[in-house]
Amino acid sequence: MTDFTDDRLRARESVISGSRWYWPEFLFWIAAASLFFLVPTKLTLLSEIFILGLMALSIDLVLGFAGIVTLGQAAFFGLGAYSAALMAKHGYGAFLFGIIPVNDPLLGLVVAAIVAGIVGFATSFLVLRGSDLTRLMVTLGVGLIIEELANKMKSVTGGSDGLQGVMPAPVLGKWDFDLYGQVAFCYTLAVLFVMFMLVRRLVHSPFGLSLKAIKQNPLRARTIGMPVNARLVAVYTIAAMIAGVAGGLLSQTTQFGSLDMVAFHRSADALLILIFGGAGYLYGGLVGAVAFRVMQDFLGNITPQYWQFWLGVILLILVLFVRGGILGLLRNGREFLSHPGAAKAGAGAVLRALIERRSPLALIFFKGAAKKVISDKRSERDGESGKGAGGV
Amino acid sequence: MTVVLETRNLVKKFGGITATDNVSFKLRKGARHALIGPNGAGKTTFVNQLSGVLQPTSGTVLLGGQDITGWSARRRAISGLARTFQINQLFADFTPAQTIVLAIAERENKGWEWFRPAGTRSEYVDEAVELLRSLGLSDVLDQRVGSLAYGRQRLLEIAIAVAAKPHVLLLDEPAAGVPESERDQILDVVSALPEEVALVLIEHDMDLVFRFARSISVLVNGALFVEGTPSEIANDPRVRQVYLGEEELLHV
Ligand SMILES: Nc1ncnc2c1ncn2[C@@H]1O[C@H](COP(=O)(O)OP(=O)(O)OP(=O)(O)O)[C@@H](O)[C@H]1O
Ligand SMILES: [Mg+2]
């Protein structure tokens, strides 16, 4: 029998471990902030990456934690972008309660979150039931409707001409958005950090645990008394609000609103970025956003014509063969390092997975290795049981 | 004793099959009731209707005298009705500790709490540890549920239901797949429950049934075949008929 105090410690550790800060996280945020000094010429690009990462984070919340696939997050992003842009455009010179300028950026973000949240709440009921495919189609449909509405409502959104004259007030009444993107960088990073910390708290709370539980086994979740649908509505709405904030950040920092901000490709990109970085890790969206843009830049420099092709190839390889994206790869790598014996078994497992998938690509690249694994396995089995059975 | 759970003329049809055939059943407070019957008799289907996992074709289910036929599984659960599943329904990526802390949080209506980390509620953690220890799961309480041995997962299935502190607990073949040596733990945990909890045990292991039950119902082809005390059931020639070939019963 194990000792009670010891059991308690282990139990506590197992429940709490995720919510504790690990040193790579400190490193990540310090590195992000120090980019301000390291690459002062790329601040605008970096702001854009932060915004992408925030949007991917919102998808991580619904997909990585609650298990709802979505291809419509751009709808909420775009709603947030237009809301914040309109506040900044028409709010110039007006004051709320006589003191807060209506075009204040933070106020703009609050409104962006509320507008996106309302639409997110209203459409969340559509994703409660159905298979992944149904959910993909429903979220895609909602996204397309919002996109088309933005296109049609020219008087509000400016249609395909975009929304000009977006002039947010200085951040906190002090810092005006500048040409070098210095204020934009600090502002987006700060907002990203705050949102991230909130989400981080959320996923380790009972509410967050319940989302993961629902993703794993909705039947069990219901029969321990969990209001499954209400939880899903809540998380979908929260994620919509976060996407709205991300959209608001983009239209405020670029001082422009455009149809591109509600466009379908944004939903697809953000989903790819998340899967690329690793869903369900919280940092996957941020890591994915960085990797995605760096790769885009890098590949764009080598093969300006074909960079999307190579991006596609890399994405395919990552999605097909590395479960958990970049962070999944890192985690597996760490496990290998801490258990040397596991490395061999892991490599074998990867190869076996490749063979079992019978993917032509895999077979071309790994034919030799595969053959060796098969023959190894065979001789191993023959050695053990004394009789051989053929065919893999 | 007061009736806590009741069905009236419960019928469940799957196409042409009548899986529950006009079952009127009463469960009293503090009952130690076994529900037995051959494979395919409709025991699981019956429990599914009691717990709200399945809707009956006709008939009513009452909990504490109240008609709950239309209630969701969730609402029944928070009203004090818990169950285990014949086929494990677990959270594979959680640890047993996480699983039970979550179950306790839901019981305490803290499932909406979104800011405070679940692990900082030491009263939940302590209670979870206590429960897991009583089922002999303390050594694996911080391991991934999906990687546990089947027998261990089975015990966790019971722990989840017990964590809800139910008034009515329905156990669908809890011992199936649990090694002989660990079966006693199930009875121990069940016996440690407060006396007023009403228990229903579905089980094929007759040894377990007769050690546990103070009353027994036999379900055959979806219908209640006979009800009685363990000795009545053991000596009923019709029950022997139904169980012909199942030796265990004859030894009692
Ligand atoms: N979802 C379903 N659809 C169709 N038929 C079903 C369904 N569930 C159960 N049945 C049928 O209903 C009957 C009763 O099944 P049930 O699982 O309730 O029996 P059981 O008494 O629990 O059996 P066992 O002892 O094997 O667990 C069986 O004939 C089964 O095939
Ligand atoms: Mg059954």
XYZ file of C-alpha atoms and ligand atoms in Angstrom:
676
model
C 0.000 0.000 0.000
C 1.305 3.381 -0.905
C 1.501 6.193 1.581
C -1.462 8.587 1.745
C 0.588 11.769 1.849
C 2.612 10.580 -1.093
C -0.537 9.671 -3.023
C -1.902 13.118 -2.337
C 1.199 14.779 -3.683
C 1.169 12.651 -6.804
C -2.529 13.225 -7.357
C -2.182 16.957 -6.890
C 0.796 17.027 -9.208
C -1.077 15.122 -11.879
C -4.035 17.508 -11.765
C -2.047 20.697 -11.410
C 1.038 19.986 -13.502
C -0.261 21.566 -16.707
C -1.136 24.826 -15.022
C 2.378 25.421 -13.731
C 4.814 27.522 -15.739
C 7.637 25.693 -17.475
C 10.884 27.400 -18.345
C 10.413 27.228 -22.141
C 7.318 29.359 -21.683
C 9.277 32.156 -20.023
C 11.794 31.834 -22.799
C 9.081 32.047 -25.415
C 7.615 35.287 -24.109
C 10.979 36.898 -23.423
C 12.076 35.981 -26.938
C 8.865 37.420 -28.366
C 9.348 40.714 -26.522
C 13.024 40.958 -27.358
C 12.249 40.783 -31.079
C 11.365 44.445 -30.676
C 15.081 45.178 -30.385
C 16.421 42.297 -32.461
C 14.486 42.880 -35.667
C 13.268 46.487 -35.509
C 12.632 46.505 -39.243
C 10.127 43.676 -39.199
C 7.786 44.883 -36.468
C 4.761 45.031 -38.729
C 5.279 41.458 -39.857
C 5.703 40.389 -36.253
C 2.475 42.090 -35.220
C 0.770 40.209 -37.979
C 2.238 36.937 -36.698
C 0.980 37.675 -33.186
C -2.475 38.309 -34.590
C -2.373 35.075 -36.573
C -1.265 33.277 -33.439
C -4.126 34.754 -31.424
C -6.611 33.614 -34.030
C -5.062 30.140 -34.070
C -5.312 30.129 -30.273
C -9.037 30.716 -30.563
C -9.299 27.687 -32.851
C -7.178 25.658 -30.452
C -9.736 26.318 -27.754
C -12.587 24.854 -29.791
C -10.634 22.190 -31.688
C -7.711 21.220 -29.514
C -9.635 21.305 -26.255
C -13.334 20.895 -27.019
C -12.871 18.848 -30.199
C -15.010 20.956 -32.546
C -13.510 21.333 -36.011
C -14.146 24.695 -37.600
C -13.496 26.294 -40.936
C -15.369 29.470 -40.133
C -13.271 31.310 -37.598
C -12.623 34.107 -40.121
C -16.254 35.137 -39.712
C -15.570 36.141 -36.101
C -12.171 37.545 -36.980
C -13.772 39.674 -39.693
C -16.657 40.795 -37.484
C -14.134 41.907 -34.915
C -12.039 43.625 -37.562
C -14.981 45.585 -38.976
C -16.379 46.447 -35.543
C -13.091 47.862 -34.347
C -12.508 49.610 -37.671
C -15.941 51.239 -37.627
C -15.464 52.389 -34.047
C -12.143 53.939 -34.982
C -13.485 55.484 -38.155
C -16.712 57.000 -36.858
C -15.727 57.458 -33.258
C -13.220 60.178 -33.897
C -13.921 63.165 -31.691
C -16.753 61.477 -29.797
C -16.492 60.511 -26.150
C -18.081 57.880 -23.987
C -19.111 59.191 -20.524
C -17.365 62.350 -21.617
C -13.893 60.890 -21.121
C -13.261 57.692 -23.121
C -12.768 58.437 -26.808
C -15.090 56.217 -28.856
C -12.184 55.387 -31.137
C -10.071 54.184 -28.226
C -8.330 50.965 -29.328
C -9.101 48.997 -26.184
C -12.729 50.021 -26.317
C -12.650 48.932 -29.958
C -11.397 45.510 -28.926
C -14.124 45.180 -26.316
C -16.764 45.973 -28.920
C -15.066 43.600 -31.387
C -15.217 40.821 -28.809
C -18.850 41.518 -27.986
C -20.005 41.617 -31.620
C -18.077 38.474 -32.539
C -19.252 36.828 -29.327
C -22.915 37.534 -30.059
C -22.670 35.991 -33.520
C -20.570 33.148 -32.126
C -23.193 32.431 -29.485
C -26.018 32.556 -32.022
C -24.286 30.154 -34.402
C -22.858 27.864 -31.716
C -26.096 25.905 -31.612
C -25.429 24.756 -35.151
C -22.240 22.921 -34.178
C -23.603 21.086 -31.150
C -24.577 18.006 -33.047
C -23.214 16.177 -35.994
C -20.020 14.657 -37.234
C -16.784 16.474 -37.902
C -17.800 16.770 -41.529
C -21.133 18.378 -40.651
C -19.370 20.801 -38.373
C -16.856 21.690 -41.064
C -19.664 22.367 -43.499
C -21.752 24.345 -41.019
C -18.874 26.553 -39.899
C -17.786 26.990 -43.506
C -21.353 27.980 -44.407
C -21.607 30.529 -41.611
C -18.240 31.941 -42.669
C -19.333 32.291 -46.277
C -22.595 33.985 -45.276
C -20.772 36.570 -43.159
C -18.248 37.095 -45.935
C -20.981 37.704 -48.469
C -22.867 40.009 -46.115
C -19.725 42.098 -45.676
C -19.394 42.232 -49.432
C -23.013 43.297 -49.950
C -23.212 45.874 -47.175
C -21.047 48.347 -49.036
C -22.358 51.376 -47.168
C -21.015 49.974 -43.902
C -17.982 47.947 -44.887
C -16.886 49.726 -48.024
C -17.283 46.452 -49.916
C -14.333 45.502 -52.030
C -12.862 49.007 -51.746
C -12.286 48.414 -48.083
C -12.761 50.724 -45.149
C -10.573 53.799 -45.246
C -10.012 56.412 -42.598
C -9.678 54.020 -39.706
C -8.098 56.212 -37.043
C -7.816 54.684 -33.608
C -7.026 57.012 -30.746
C -3.627 56.614 -29.071
C -3.264 53.425 -27.029
C -4.160 54.215 -23.404
C -4.422 57.814 -24.525
C -0.644 58.018 -24.886
C 0.870 56.041 -27.729
C -0.177 56.811 -31.257
C 0.267 54.088 -33.862
C 3.503 54.940 -35.716
C 4.850 54.179 -39.168
C 7.474 51.726 -37.903
C 4.894 49.653 -36.108
C 6.542 50.050 -32.725
C 3.336 50.828 -30.885
C 1.493 48.231 -32.935
C 4.048 45.610 -31.934
C 3.840 46.369 -28.226
C 0.071 46.699 -28.320
C -0.551 43.404 -30.137
C 1.993 41.536 -28.047
C 0.471 42.873 -24.841
C -3.057 41.982 -25.894
C -1.904 38.560 -27.093
C -0.184 37.938 -23.789
C -3.205 38.929 -21.716
C -5.579 36.838 -23.838
C -3.182 33.934 -23.729
C -2.907 34.069 -19.961
C -6.682 34.082 -19.630
C -7.010 31.066 -21.917
C -4.211 29.380 -20.048
C -6.090 29.772 -16.790
C -9.256 28.603 -18.449
C -7.941 25.319 -19.830
C -6.622 24.177 -16.469
C -9.744 25.093 -14.545
C -12.594 22.654 -13.941
C -14.281 24.257 -16.961
C -11.256 23.530 -19.137
C -10.988 19.995 -17.810
C -14.632 19.473 -18.629
C -14.015 20.535 -22.227
C -11.275 17.943 -22.590
C -13.561 15.404 -20.988
C -16.321 16.171 -23.471
C -13.874 15.798 -26.334
C -12.801 12.390 -25.063
C -16.142 10.925 -24.079
C -19.331 12.975 -24.307
C -21.468 10.080 -23.046
C -19.493 9.780 -19.842
C -19.409 13.553 -19.501
C -23.212 13.655 -19.602
C -23.648 10.835 -17.147
C -21.526 12.530 -14.518
C -23.891 15.452 -14.791
C -22.025 17.723 -17.152
C -24.142 20.151 -19.203
C -22.317 19.191 -22.373
C -24.154 21.436 -24.805
C -23.960 24.483 -22.577
C -20.215 23.972 -22.178
C -19.751 23.740 -25.933
C -21.852 26.854 -26.514
C -19.739 28.670 -23.934
C -16.391 27.685 -25.371
C -17.481 28.386 -28.936
C -18.646 31.835 -27.898
C -15.427 32.539 -25.997
C -13.361 31.439 -28.975
C -15.408 33.692 -31.249
C -14.689 36.620 -28.917
C -10.968 35.899 -29.010
C -11.020 35.706 -32.793
C -12.917 38.998 -32.760
C -10.195 40.598 -30.666
C -7.580 39.281 -33.107
C -9.518 40.803 -35.991
C -9.847 44.090 -34.124
C -6.104 44.174 -33.595
C -5.500 43.754 -37.317
C -7.839 46.497 -38.511
C -6.605 48.880 -35.805
C -2.910 48.324 -36.436
C -3.218 48.364 -40.224
C -5.783 51.191 -39.967
C -7.807 49.523 -42.638
C -10.755 47.177 -42.912
C -11.121 44.874 -45.870
C -12.997 41.873 -47.171
C -9.766 39.941 -46.904
C -10.285 39.971 -43.147
C -13.469 37.892 -43.349
C -12.258 35.773 -46.257
C -12.429 32.005 -46.138
C -8.703 31.597 -46.699
C -8.119 33.110 -43.273
C -10.078 30.323 -41.620
C -8.148 27.730 -43.585
C -4.782 29.352 -42.901
C -5.429 29.625 -39.191
C -6.559 26.014 -38.987
C -3.454 24.895 -40.872
C -1.250 27.003 -38.651
C -2.738 25.409 -35.571
C -2.360 21.875 -36.861
C 1.103 22.769 -38.035
C 2.101 23.954 -34.575
C 0.119 21.296 -32.735
C -3.477 21.441 -31.522
C -4.238 21.079 -27.831
C -0.944 22.480 -26.565
C -2.023 26.130 -26.256
C 1.284 27.274 -27.750
C 0.643 25.407 -31.003
C -1.045 28.340 -32.674
C 1.759 30.749 -31.774
C 4.542 28.381 -32.765
C 2.655 27.482 -35.927
C 2.136 31.135 -36.830
C 5.832 31.869 -36.475
C 6.865 28.770 -38.429
C 4.273 29.422 -41.095
C 5.344 32.981 -41.771
C 9.036 32.223 -41.544
C 8.600 29.360 -43.967
C 6.519 31.515 -46.258
C 9.316 34.090 -46.279
C 12.064 31.522 -46.613
C 10.438 29.449 -49.344
C 9.280 32.609 -51.070
C 12.897 33.694 -51.348
C 14.166 30.427 -52.825
C 11.271 29.635 -55.109
C 9.094 32.699 -55.546
C 6.840 30.804 -57.966
C 6.405 27.574 -56.133
C 6.608 28.398 -52.449
C 3.013 27.395 -51.892
C 3.741 24.019 -53.420
C 6.567 23.364 -50.985
C 4.557 24.754 -48.129
C 1.887 22.254 -49.049
C 4.348 19.393 -49.142
C 5.780 20.271 -45.742
C 2.314 20.620 -44.270
C 1.262 17.260 -45.669
C 4.296 15.533 -44.257
C 3.785 17.134 -40.891
C 0.080 16.364 -40.723
C 0.329 12.827 -42.047
C 3.385 11.632 -40.228
C 3.848 13.748 -37.149
C 0.846 13.678 -34.910
C 0.661 16.793 -32.800
C 2.491 19.129 -35.166
C 5.736 20.850 -34.215
C 5.008 20.737 -30.490
C 4.046 17.088 -30.752
C 7.365 16.469 -32.445
C 9.207 18.294 -29.682
C 7.373 16.425 -26.978
C 8.036 13.065 -28.549
C 11.635 14.100 -28.982
C 11.881 14.961 -25.309
C 10.357 11.641 -24.365
C 12.888 9.884 -26.555
C 15.708 11.704 -24.850
C 14.455 10.879 -21.399
C 13.896 7.222 -22.271
C 16.671 6.154 -24.638
C 15.068 2.746 -25.076
C 11.910 4.363 -26.364
C 13.704 6.031 -29.251
C 14.202 2.776 -31.096
C 10.670 1.646 -30.433
C 9.393 5.070 -31.527
C 11.307 5.023 -34.778
C 9.974 1.550 -35.430
C 6.454 2.749 -34.724
C 6.812 5.647 -37.163
C 8.023 3.313 -39.875
C 5.268 0.842 -39.196
C 2.733 3.666 -39.371
C 4.188 4.676 -42.715
C 3.927 1.177 -44.058
C 0.475 0.558 -42.728
C -0.795 3.711 -44.338
C 0.492 2.315 -47.636
C 1.080 5.875 -48.706
C 2.909 5.967 -52.042
C 5.069 8.821 -50.839
C 6.033 6.919 -47.741
C 6.746 3.802 -49.685
C 9.004 5.604 -52.126
C 10.994 7.281 -49.411
C 11.044 4.495 -46.954
C 10.945 1.363 -49.027
C 14.361 0.219 -47.986
C 13.875 1.027 -44.349
C 10.437 -0.536 -44.420
C 11.736 -3.769 -45.855
C 14.289 -3.939 -43.138
C 11.709 -3.395 -40.420
C 9.488 -6.071 -41.900
C 12.252 -8.592 -42.131
C 13.412 -7.696 -38.626
C 9.921 -8.150 -37.316
C 9.573 -11.417 -39.110
C 12.773 -12.874 -37.820
C 11.897 -11.592 -34.353
C 8.510 -13.262 -34.444
C 9.847 -16.419 -36.022
C 12.438 -16.517 -33.339
C 9.814 -16.160 -30.638
C 7.029 -18.399 -31.777
C 8.945 -20.756 -34.003
C 6.544 -20.406 -36.898
C 6.398 -17.774 -39.586
C 3.356 -16.033 -40.949
C 3.817 -13.976 -44.060
C 2.615 -10.694 -45.375
C 2.366 -7.240 -43.960
C -39.001 1.882 3.022
C -39.742 4.529 0.467
C -39.493 3.800 -3.239
C -36.701 5.864 -4.801
C -36.748 4.583 -8.352
C -39.659 3.107 -10.188
C -40.703 2.142 -13.685
C -44.260 1.656 -14.879
C -44.994 -0.474 -17.919
C -41.654 0.333 -19.450
C -41.287 -0.808 -23.058
C -38.324 -0.436 -25.387
C -38.413 -1.707 -28.934
C -35.516 -1.870 -31.372
C -37.297 -2.456 -34.658
C -38.825 -5.899 -34.229
C -37.016 -6.714 -30.986
C -38.695 -5.908 -27.688
C -35.695 -5.354 -25.450
C -37.735 -4.126 -22.499
C -41.130 -5.753 -22.225
C -43.609 -3.970 -19.997
C -41.346 -3.767 -16.976
C -42.815 -2.385 -13.747
C -40.081 -2.243 -11.182
C -39.596 -0.669 -7.775
C -36.339 0.084 -6.030
C -36.457 1.031 -2.373
C -34.192 3.270 -0.379
C -31.173 1.336 0.823
C -31.875 -1.558 -1.546
C -29.156 -4.076 -2.350
C -30.773 -5.378 -5.452
C -29.345 -7.664 -8.114
C -30.679 -7.754 -11.638
C -29.788 -10.983 -13.358
C -30.716 -12.700 -16.564
C -29.140 -14.445 -19.510
C -27.169 -12.627 -22.166
C -29.371 -10.391 -24.266
C -32.136 -10.355 -21.648
C -32.281 -6.568 -21.795
C -30.505 -5.652 -18.559
C -28.286 -2.990 -20.105
C -31.151 -1.605 -22.143
C -33.169 -1.292 -18.934
C -30.382 0.569 -17.147
C -29.931 2.820 -20.178
C -33.536 3.905 -19.855
C -33.228 4.456 -16.119
C -30.178 6.639 -16.596
C -31.517 8.569 -19.564
C -29.063 7.227 -22.110
C -32.005 5.722 -24.011
C -35.599 6.925 -24.260
C -38.264 4.256 -23.694
C -40.752 3.492 -26.430
C -43.515 3.785 -23.821
C -43.978 3.737 -20.086
C -42.647 5.973 -17.332
C -39.621 6.245 -15.104
C -39.976 7.873 -11.691
C -37.241 9.116 -9.406
C -38.346 9.924 -5.873
C -41.937 9.832 -7.087
C -41.323 12.357 -9.829
C -41.815 11.511 -13.492
C -38.359 11.797 -15.063
C -39.083 9.973 -18.325
C -38.291 13.035 -20.387
C -35.240 14.100 -18.395
C -31.774 14.159 -19.898
C -29.034 11.886 -18.616
C -27.370 14.967 -17.195
C -30.380 16.059 -15.191
C -30.815 12.566 -13.760
C -27.157 12.492 -12.825
C -27.328 15.739 -10.888
C -30.478 14.477 -9.204
C -28.444 11.695 -7.635
C -28.653 8.836 -10.103
C -25.268 7.423 -11.074
C -24.294 4.431 -13.156
C -21.390 2.472 -14.497
C -21.224 1.081 -17.990
C -20.760 -2.500 -19.062
C -18.336 -1.188 -21.662
C -15.957 1.256 -19.983
C -16.737 4.903 -20.581
C -13.600 6.682 -19.430
C -11.502 9.707 -20.292
C -8.532 7.951 -21.817
C -6.141 10.917 -21.801
C -6.780 11.878 -18.193
C -5.196 10.345 -15.137
C -7.487 8.676 -12.586
C -6.812 11.621 -10.288
C -7.899 14.135 -12.926
C -10.954 12.056 -13.725
C -12.185 11.900 -10.154
C -11.350 15.529 -9.359
C -13.410 16.530 -12.374
C -16.280 14.278 -11.303
C -16.219 15.838 -7.842
C -16.061 19.353 -9.287
C -19.144 18.612 -11.369
C -20.930 17.164 -8.357
C -20.138 20.308 -6.397
C -21.435 22.401 -9.275
C -18.009 23.945 -9.827
C -17.796 22.849 -13.443
C -18.241 26.397 -14.660
C -15.335 27.726 -12.665
C -12.908 28.872 -15.307
C -10.125 30.768 -13.559
C -8.936 28.750 -10.600
C -6.855 25.683 -11.547
C -8.699 22.496 -10.670
C -5.659 21.108 -8.882
C -5.623 23.844 -6.265
C -8.818 22.537 -4.694
C -7.096 20.324 -2.208
C -10.375 19.103 -0.683
C -11.278 17.597 -4.069
C -7.833 16.096 -4.509
C -7.948 14.572 -1.023
C -11.360 13.092 -1.601
C -10.256 11.682 -4.949
C -7.198 10.100 -3.382
C -9.297 8.572 -0.618
C -11.670 7.046 -3.140
C -8.947 5.782 -5.458
C -7.137 4.230 -2.537
C -10.248 2.389 -1.474
C -10.312 0.774 -4.909
C -6.641 -0.060 -4.816
C -5.860 2.432 -7.563
C -3.453 4.600 -5.593
C -0.338 3.345 -7.366
C -1.696 4.350 -10.785
C -3.565 7.513 -9.869
C -1.176 9.680 -11.864
C -0.915 7.450 -14.903
C -2.761 7.827 -18.167
C -6.123 6.039 -17.939
C -5.816 4.683 -21.463
C -2.636 2.853 -20.533
C -4.040 1.107 -17.449
C -4.772 -2.610 -17.356
C -8.375 -3.457 -18.148
C -9.179 -4.526 -14.595
C -7.889 -1.213 -13.271
C -9.987 0.719 -15.773
C -12.991 -1.257 -14.603
C -12.391 -0.141 -11.039
C -12.031 3.466 -12.165
C -15.389 3.156 -13.909
C -16.873 2.384 -10.509
C -14.918 5.164 -8.819
C -16.427 7.736 -11.199
C -19.958 6.683 -10.294
C -19.208 6.565 -6.576
C -17.580 10.005 -6.692
C -20.969 11.483 -7.561
C -22.254 10.489 -4.083
C -25.471 9.189 -5.635
C -28.724 8.158 -3.958
C -29.198 5.520 -6.595
C -26.290 3.632 -8.106
C -26.654 1.292 -11.049
C -23.714 -1.053 -11.655
C -23.728 -2.811 -15.024
C -21.503 -5.876 -14.709
C -18.822 -4.069 -12.721
C -16.765 -7.215 -12.179
C -16.631 -8.312 -15.814
C -12.986 -8.414 -16.810
C -11.727 -7.715 -13.290
C -9.320 -10.385 -12.075
C -10.736 -12.689 -9.396
C -8.344 -11.261 -6.824
C -9.612 -7.704 -7.294
C -13.325 -8.505 -7.316
C -13.610 -8.285 -3.577
C -12.527 -4.667 -3.769
C -15.658 -3.907 -5.731
C -17.858 -5.400 -3.043
C -15.844 -3.639 -0.353
C -16.312 -0.237 -1.963
C -19.959 -0.870 -2.595
C -20.477 -2.023 0.991
C -18.759 1.087 2.268
C -21.433 3.270 0.648
C -23.971 4.824 3.015
C -26.704 2.395 3.973
C -29.473 4.555 2.469
C -28.041 4.453 -1.056
C -30.119 2.241 -3.322
C -27.933 -0.128 -5.307
C -28.657 -2.179 -8.382
C -26.078 -4.725 -9.438
C -26.158 -6.433 -12.791
C -23.807 -9.374 -12.662
C -23.220 -12.790 -14.139
C -20.907 -13.883 -11.324
C -23.442 -15.611 -9.084
C -21.032 -15.795 -6.200
C -20.856 -12.009 -6.193
C -24.607 -11.701 -6.654
C -25.475 -13.854 -3.676
C -22.929 -12.214 -1.444
C -24.241 -8.787 -2.330
C -27.973 -8.991 -2.867
C -30.858 -8.819 -0.424
C -33.320 -8.999 -3.293
C -33.058 -10.220 -6.853
C -34.962 -9.699 -10.098
C -34.606 -12.023 -13.021
C -35.052 -10.521 -16.450
C -35.742 -12.830 -19.390
C -36.435 -11.684 -22.925
C -36.934 -8.139 -21.733
C -39.627 -9.026 -19.196
C -39.412 -9.335 -15.421
C -39.518 -13.060 -14.942
C -39.488 -13.360 -11.187
C -38.497 -11.303 -8.143
C -37.613 -12.463 -4.651
C -35.059 -12.928 -1.940
C -31.791 -14.650 -2.830
C -32.929 -17.962 -1.366
C -36.264 -17.809 -3.168
C -34.480 -17.163 -6.448
C -31.866 -19.837 -5.843
C -34.535 -22.414 -5.184
C -36.915 -21.402 -7.922
C -37.073 -24.221 -10.468
C -38.088 -21.814 -13.248
C -34.962 -19.763 -12.671
C -32.899 -22.935 -12.817
C -34.605 -23.686 -16.080
C -33.586 -20.302 -17.514
C -30.061 -20.708 -16.261
C -29.759 -24.322 -17.351
C -26.155 -24.827 -18.141
C -25.044 -21.997 -15.904
C -23.663 -24.114 -13.106
C -22.893 -21.410 -10.566
C -26.462 -20.881 -9.479
C -26.961 -24.530 -8.619
C -24.130 -24.481 -6.141
C -25.734 -21.874 -3.912
N -29.008 -0.120 -29.813
C -29.607 -1.304 -30.097
N -30.158 -1.521 -31.315
C -30.755 -2.690 -31.596
N -30.863 -3.695 -30.745
C -30.326 -3.561 -29.522
C -29.668 -2.360 -29.135
N -29.228 -2.485 -27.869
C -29.600 -3.724 -27.473
N -30.260 -4.362 -28.463
C -30.848 -5.694 -28.357
O -31.671 -5.725 -27.227
C -31.542 -6.939 -26.532
C -31.106 -6.690 -25.116
O -29.765 -6.256 -25.081
P -29.020 -5.826 -23.757
O -27.677 -5.343 -24.138
O -29.871 -4.887 -23.003
O -28.913 -7.213 -22.986
P -28.130 -7.555 -21.646
O -29.113 -8.235 -20.771
O -27.463 -6.366 -21.115
O -27.078 -8.611 -22.155
P -25.594 -8.918 -21.617
O -25.738 -9.779 -20.419
O -24.962 -9.633 -22.732
O -24.971 -7.622 -21.329
C -30.562 -7.795 -27.330
O -31.288 -8.651 -28.171
C -29.805 -6.779 -28.127
O -29.377 -7.341 -29.349
Mg -25.566 -5.845 -20.728
